[in-house]
Amino acid sequence: MIQAYARSSQLHRALRMLARMLLEGVEATEATVTALLTGCGFGGEVDEARKHFLRMEDDFGVRPSLTHFHCLVDALGRGKKLDEAEELVETMPYLPDKVSWVSLLAACRMHGDGGRAKRAASRILELDSQNTAASILLEESTRVSAC
């Protein structure tokens, strides 16, 4: 239910469902937190995403996984916090993978940050030289930067 609410931009209902779940003694899982962070990203609730990410271990007993970091990068990116998103990708306690860089690249494309998009696309191509989407977005960002 939390995931359904979160994905349909009904974050307030997802949060209420989480509170109800916890009151009834049902523990939050990695998937619960992922759904919550995803909903925050979809809803543009960057501060809410940060809050839940920072408290997830203490409040829910869930250690942040690479997927949780991806969700936070996505939320930061959607919220135009590209500096923070890039810093998070570069400093998280996991090696950034394609998903890490694609999340940042998508945000750069969304907000017209060609220079950062080039960096992200280059990192994707380092990890997967056959990634045609990154190649196309790299070319596209080069054209946007030149305008």
One Martini backbone bead per residue (centre of mass of N, CA, C, O) as a GRO file, in nm:
protein
  147
    1MET     BB    1   0.058   0.063  -0.021
    2ILE     BB    2   0.292   0.258   0.001
    3GLN     BB    3   0.383   0.231  -0.290
    4ALA     BB    4   0.123   0.317  -0.427
    5TYR     BB    5   0.111   0.598  -0.304
    6ALA     BB    6   0.393   0.698  -0.385
    7ARG     BB    7   0.354   0.655  -0.706
    8SER     BB    8   0.073   0.851  -0.682
    9SER     BB    9   0.135   1.118  -0.518
   10GLN     BB   10   0.061   1.006  -0.193
   11LEU     BB   11   0.248   1.067   0.059
   12HIS     BB   12   0.057   1.119   0.298
   13ARG     BB   13  -0.060   0.827   0.288
   14ALA     BB   14   0.203   0.675   0.324
   15LEU     BB   15   0.268   0.798   0.604
   16ARG     BB   16   0.012   0.698   0.743
   17MET     BB   17   0.059   0.399   0.690
   18LEU     BB   18   0.322   0.380   0.843
   19ALA     BB   19   0.217   0.470   1.119
   20ARG     BB   20   0.008   0.244   1.146
   21MET     BB   21   0.199   0.007   1.120
   22LEU     BB   22   0.375   0.078   1.369
   23LEU     BB   23   0.142   0.080   1.579
   24GLU     BB   24   0.085  -0.242   1.504
   25GLY     BB   25   0.394  -0.372   1.489
   26VAL     BB   26   0.503  -0.323   1.207
   27GLU     BB   27   0.781  -0.360   1.032
   28ALA     BB   28   1.011  -0.212   0.861
   29THR     BB   29   1.158  -0.230   0.546
   30GLU     BB   30   1.340  -0.185   0.279
   31ALA     BB   31   1.089  -0.151   0.096
   32THR     BB   32   0.950   0.067   0.259
   33VAL     BB   33   1.175   0.281   0.233
   34THR     BB   34   1.189   0.286  -0.071
   35ALA     BB   35   0.900   0.382  -0.116
   36LEU     BB   36   0.925   0.642   0.045
   37LEU     BB   37   1.162   0.770  -0.116
   38THR     BB   38   1.021   0.762  -0.386
   39GLY     BB   39   0.783   0.945  -0.308
   40CYS     BB   40   0.953   1.190  -0.243
   41GLY     BB   41   1.065   1.223  -0.526
   42PHE     BB   42   0.796   1.245  -0.685
   43GLY     BB   43   0.698   1.492  -0.480
   44GLY     BB   44   0.949   1.687  -0.410
   45GLU     BB   45   1.055   1.579  -0.108
   46VAL     BB   46   1.356   1.635   0.001
   47ASP     BB   47   1.342   1.671   0.310
   48GLU     BB   48   1.190   1.408   0.361
   49ALA     BB   49   1.403   1.220   0.245
   50ARG     BB   50   1.632   1.297   0.430
   51LYS     BB   51   1.498   1.232   0.697
   52HIS     BB   52   1.446   0.925   0.641
   53PHE     BB   53   1.732   0.848   0.573
   54LEU     BB   54   1.868   0.941   0.848
   55ARG     BB   55   1.640   0.757   1.027
   56MET     BB   56   1.618   0.453   0.935
   57GLU     BB   57   1.792   0.306   1.145
   58ASP     BB   58   1.660   0.411   1.409
   59ASP     BB   59   1.347   0.376   1.333
   60PHE     BB   60   1.373   0.078   1.149
   61GLY     BB   61   1.647  -0.093   1.123
   62VAL     BB   62   1.766   0.024   0.843
   63ARG     BB   63   2.008  -0.011   0.625
   64PRO     BB   64   2.164   0.153   0.388
   65SER     BB   65   2.141   0.106   0.060
   66LEU     BB   66   2.196   0.150  -0.262
   67THR     BB   67   1.898   0.202  -0.324
   68HIS     BB   68   1.864   0.435  -0.122
   69PHE     BB   69   2.067   0.618  -0.257
   70HIS     BB   70   1.921   0.635  -0.526
   71CYS     BB   71   1.668   0.771  -0.414
   72LEU     BB   72   1.813   1.025  -0.310
   73VAL     BB   73   1.932   1.116  -0.574
   74ASP     BB   74   1.660   1.149  -0.714
   75ALA     BB   75   1.538   1.357  -0.520
   76LEU     BB   76   1.756   1.569  -0.556
   77GLY     BB   77   1.731   1.596  -0.862
   78ARG     BB   78   1.429   1.677  -0.875
   79GLY     BB   79   1.509   1.925  -0.660
   80LYS     BB   80   1.776   2.072  -0.782
   81LYS     BB   81   2.024   1.907  -0.617
   82LEU     BB   82   2.297   1.847  -0.789
   83ASP     BB   83   2.535   1.876  -0.603
   84GLU     BB   84   2.436   1.673  -0.389
   85ALA     BB   85   2.399   1.431  -0.576
   86GLU     BB   86   2.692   1.410  -0.672
   87GLU     BB   87   2.821   1.385  -0.394
   88LEU     BB   88   2.676   1.128  -0.312
   89VAL     BB   89   2.784   0.945  -0.533
   90GLU     BB   90   3.096   1.001  -0.450
   91THR     BB   91   3.047   0.930  -0.110
   92MET     BB   92   2.933   0.678  -0.085
   93PRO     BB   93   2.967   0.342   0.060
   94TYR     BB   94   2.952   0.291  -0.250
   95LEU     BB   95   2.984   0.195  -0.557
   96PRO     BB   96   2.914   0.334  -0.831
   97ASP     BB   97   2.671   0.282  -1.064
   98LYS     BB   98   2.470   0.312  -1.322
   99VAL     BB   99   2.228   0.409  -1.156
  100SER     BB  100   2.361   0.645  -1.022
  101TRP     BB  101   2.431   0.800  -1.291
  102VAL     BB  102   2.150   0.800  -1.422
  103SER     BB  103   2.010   0.967  -1.210
  104LEU     BB  104   2.185   1.215  -1.256
  105LEU     BB  105   2.145   1.247  -1.560
  106ALA     BB  106   1.840   1.291  -1.555
  107ALA     BB  107   1.852   1.551  -1.387
  108CYS     BB  108   2.029   1.712  -1.580
  109ARG     BB  109   1.833   1.702  -1.814
  110MET     BB  110   1.587   1.828  -1.671
  111HIS     BB  111   1.784   2.101  -1.580
  112GLY     BB  112   2.023   2.172  -1.792
  113ASP     BB  113   2.311   2.017  -1.707
  114GLY     BB  114   2.563   1.960  -1.919
  115GLY     BB  115   2.828   1.919  -1.760
  116ARG     BB  116   2.724   1.702  -1.563
  117ALA     BB  117   2.616   1.511  -1.780
  118LYS     BB  118   2.889   1.441  -1.897
  119ARG     BB  119   3.007   1.311  -1.646
  120ALA     BB  120   2.793   1.092  -1.611
  121ALA     BB  121   2.813   0.962  -1.891
  122SER     BB  122   3.111   0.886  -1.868
  123ARG     BB  123   3.073   0.694  -1.625
  124ILE     BB  124   2.886   0.499  -1.768
  125LEU     BB  125   3.089   0.427  -2.001
  126GLU     BB  126   3.300   0.303  -1.811
  127LEU     BB  127   3.095   0.068  -1.719
  128ASP     BB  128   2.937   0.095  -2.023
  129SER     BB  129   3.030   0.116  -2.351
  130GLN     BB  130   2.725   0.013  -2.469
  131ASN     BB  131   2.565   0.268  -2.375
  132THR     BB  132   2.343   0.433  -2.568
  133ALA     BB  133   2.202   0.634  -2.384
  134ALA     BB  134   2.456   0.782  -2.287
  135SER     BB  135   2.555   0.866  -2.565
  136ILE     BB  136   2.310   1.035  -2.642
  137LEU     BB  137   2.311   1.224  -2.390
  138LEU     BB  138   2.591   1.332  -2.442
  139GLU     BB  139   2.531   1.461  -2.714
  140GLU     BB  140   2.293   1.634  -2.619
  141SER     BB  141   2.452   1.796  -2.399
  142THR     BB  142   2.649   1.922  -2.598
  143ARG     BB  143   2.438   2.082  -2.759
  144VAL     BB  144   2.318   2.243  -2.521
  145SER     BB  145   2.589   2.379  -2.433
  146ALA     BB  146   2.633   2.528  -2.717
  147CYS     BB  147   2.370   2.728  -2.693
   0.00000   0.00000   0.00000
